[in-house]
Amino acid sequence: MRVGVPKEIKDHEDRVGLVPSSVAELVHHGHEVMVERGAGVGAGLGDDQYTAAGARIVESAEEVFTQSEMIVKVKEPLAVERKRLRRGQVLFTYLHLAPDREQTEDL
């Protein structure tokens, strides 16, 4: 499976969907992992750590969403990210749908 990790774009969100050790585990089991450049910076994780774990660094969130079968995030996808999702793509994240009708309808 092609797994993608975009940089979180919600205000004040510095976490990242996968840490390098999780990337290494996925790669070990035959999955391809791509991480948007700088996705881990807010959590103190550099692109070099992701590369060493076996991830491929890509330049944009658009590349992550276009090329991945599964998207791994920390927070719910914002409107711009929801527009990038496609039918059949897996979204692995925390969702708080009750207070956000627009997000619920989009998803």
mmCIF file of C-alpha atoms in Angstrom:
data_model
loop_
_atom_site.group_PDB
_atom_site.id
_atom_site.type_symbol
_atom_site.label_atom_id
_atom_site.label_comp_id
_atom_site.label_asym_id
_atom_site.label_seq_id
_atom_site.Cartn_x
_atom_site.Cartn_y
_atom_site.Cartn_z
ATOM 1 C CA MET A 1 0.000 0.000 0.000
ATOM 2 C CA ARG A 2 1.166 3.545 -0.711
ATOM 3 C CA VAL A 3 0.839 5.513 2.530
ATOM 4 C CA GLY A 4 1.053 9.305 2.540
ATOM 5 C CA VAL A 5 1.711 11.727 5.373
ATOM 6 C CA PRO A 6 0.901 15.367 4.626
ATOM 7 C CA LYS A 7 2.017 18.231 6.818
ATOM 8 C CA GLU A 8 -0.748 19.255 9.225
ATOM 9 C CA ILE A 9 -2.172 22.642 8.245
ATOM 10 C CA LYS A 10 -4.591 23.303 11.107
ATOM 11 C CA ASP A 11 -3.487 26.273 13.243
ATOM 12 C CA HIS A 12 -1.267 25.356 16.190
ATOM 13 C CA GLU A 13 -0.992 21.696 15.155
ATOM 14 C CA ASP A 14 2.640 20.600 15.264
ATOM 15 C CA ARG A 15 2.138 16.836 15.451
ATOM 16 C CA VAL A 16 2.632 14.508 12.503
ATOM 17 C CA GLY A 17 0.660 11.436 11.423
ATOM 18 C CA LEU A 18 3.603 9.010 11.527
ATOM 19 C CA VAL A 19 6.931 9.146 13.331
ATOM 20 C CA PRO A 20 10.044 7.652 11.701
ATOM 21 C CA SER A 21 9.843 4.400 13.693
ATOM 22 C CA SER A 22 6.298 3.862 12.396
ATOM 23 C CA VAL A 23 7.499 4.554 8.857
ATOM 24 C CA ALA A 24 10.266 1.967 9.290
ATOM 25 C CA GLU A 25 7.729 -0.619 10.451
ATOM 26 C CA LEU A 26 5.464 0.011 7.467
ATOM 27 C CA VAL A 27 8.384 -0.142 5.034
ATOM 28 C CA HIS A 28 9.619 -3.345 6.686
ATOM 29 C CA HIS A 29 6.244 -4.913 5.882
ATOM 30 C CA GLY A 30 6.422 -3.917 2.224
ATOM 31 C CA HIS A 31 4.511 -0.640 2.181
ATOM 32 C CA GLU A 32 5.682 2.519 0.436
ATOM 33 C CA VAL A 33 5.574 5.668 2.565
ATOM 34 C CA MET A 34 5.755 9.219 1.289
ATOM 35 C CA VAL A 35 6.029 12.197 3.609
ATOM 36 C CA GLU A 36 5.508 15.827 2.676
ATOM 37 C CA ARG A 37 8.690 17.834 3.112
ATOM 38 C CA GLY A 38 8.772 19.397 6.582
ATOM 39 C CA ALA A 39 5.809 17.409 7.914
ATOM 40 C CA GLY A 40 7.650 16.460 11.101
ATOM 41 C CA VAL A 41 9.467 19.727 11.804
ATOM 42 C CA GLY A 42 6.953 20.941 14.400
ATOM 43 C CA ALA A 43 7.420 17.685 16.297
ATOM 44 C CA GLY A 44 11.212 17.909 16.118
ATOM 45 C CA LEU A 45 11.505 15.300 13.360
ATOM 46 C CA GLY A 46 13.575 16.094 10.295
ATOM 47 C CA ASP A 47 13.163 14.900 6.729
ATOM 48 C CA ASP A 48 16.484 13.074 7.068
ATOM 49 C CA GLN A 49 15.006 10.915 9.839
ATOM 50 C CA TYR A 50 12.107 9.950 7.598
ATOM 51 C CA THR A 51 14.431 9.194 4.711
ATOM 52 C CA ALA A 52 16.604 7.013 6.969
ATOM 53 C CA ALA A 53 13.437 5.126 7.990
ATOM 54 C CA GLY A 54 12.669 4.418 4.334
ATOM 55 C CA ALA A 55 10.206 7.172 3.436
ATOM 56 C CA ARG A 56 10.274 9.130 0.223
ATOM 57 C CA ILE A 57 10.079 12.887 0.788
ATOM 58 C CA VAL A 58 7.760 14.723 -1.613
ATOM 59 C CA GLU A 59 7.462 18.455 -2.123
ATOM 60 C CA SER A 60 3.752 19.067 -1.657
ATOM 61 C CA ALA A 61 0.555 17.888 -0.030
ATOM 62 C CA GLU A 62 -0.894 17.609 -3.520
ATOM 63 C CA GLU A 63 1.671 14.906 -4.325
ATOM 64 C CA VAL A 64 0.855 13.063 -1.110
ATOM 65 C CA PHE A 65 -2.891 13.055 -1.798
ATOM 66 C CA THR A 66 -2.517 12.228 -5.491
ATOM 67 C CA GLN A 67 -0.079 9.343 -5.089
ATOM 68 C CA SER A 68 -1.287 7.680 -1.861
ATOM 69 C CA GLU A 69 -3.815 4.943 -1.290
ATOM 70 C CA MET A 70 -4.024 5.855 2.406
ATOM 71 C CA ILE A 71 -3.593 9.267 4.022
ATOM 72 C CA VAL A 72 -2.419 9.373 7.648
ATOM 73 C CA LYS A 73 -3.089 12.580 9.578
ATOM 74 C CA VAL A 74 -3.459 13.712 13.171
ATOM 75 C CA LYS A 75 -6.359 16.133 12.788
ATOM 76 C CA GLU A 76 -9.494 16.135 10.677
ATOM 77 C CA PRO A 77 -8.978 17.197 7.074
ATOM 78 C CA LEU A 78 -9.666 20.853 6.428
ATOM 79 C CA ALA A 79 -11.789 21.851 3.429
ATOM 80 C CA VAL A 80 -8.798 22.173 1.082
ATOM 81 C CA GLU A 81 -7.650 18.682 2.065
ATOM 82 C CA ARG A 82 -11.116 17.168 1.735
ATOM 83 C CA LYS A 83 -11.220 18.366 -1.871
ATOM 84 C CA ARG A 84 -8.040 16.359 -2.525
ATOM 85 C CA LEU A 85 -9.479 13.089 -1.219
ATOM 86 C CA ARG A 86 -10.790 10.656 -3.802
ATOM 87 C CA ARG A 87 -13.191 7.727 -3.775
ATOM 88 C CA GLY A 88 -11.521 4.549 -2.558
ATOM 89 C CA GLN A 89 -8.750 6.364 -0.716
ATOM 90 C CA VAL A 90 -8.417 5.499 2.973
ATOM 91 C CA LEU A 91 -8.246 8.354 5.497
ATOM 92 C CA PHE A 92 -6.694 7.396 8.845
ATOM 93 C CA THR A 93 -7.176 10.224 11.348
ATOM 94 C CA TYR A 94 -9.235 11.392 14.282
ATOM 95 C CA LEU A 95 -12.592 12.832 13.288
ATOM 96 C CA HIS A 96 -14.921 15.009 15.346
ATOM 97 C CA LEU A 97 -17.897 15.083 13.023
ATOM 98 C CA ALA A 98 -20.705 16.079 15.379
ATOM 99 C CA PRO A 99 -19.904 19.819 15.498
ATOM 100 C CA ASP A 100 -18.915 20.086 11.822
ATOM 101 C CA ARG A 101 -21.776 19.373 9.436
ATOM 102 C CA GLU A 102 -19.825 20.583 6.374
ATOM 103 C CA GLN A 103 -17.005 18.140 7.049
ATOM 104 C CA THR A 104 -19.477 15.317 7.672
ATOM 105 C CA GLU A 105 -21.242 15.967 4.374
ATOM 106 C CA ASP A 106 -17.955 16.282 2.474
ATOM 107 C CA LEU A 107 -16.652 12.991 3.800
#
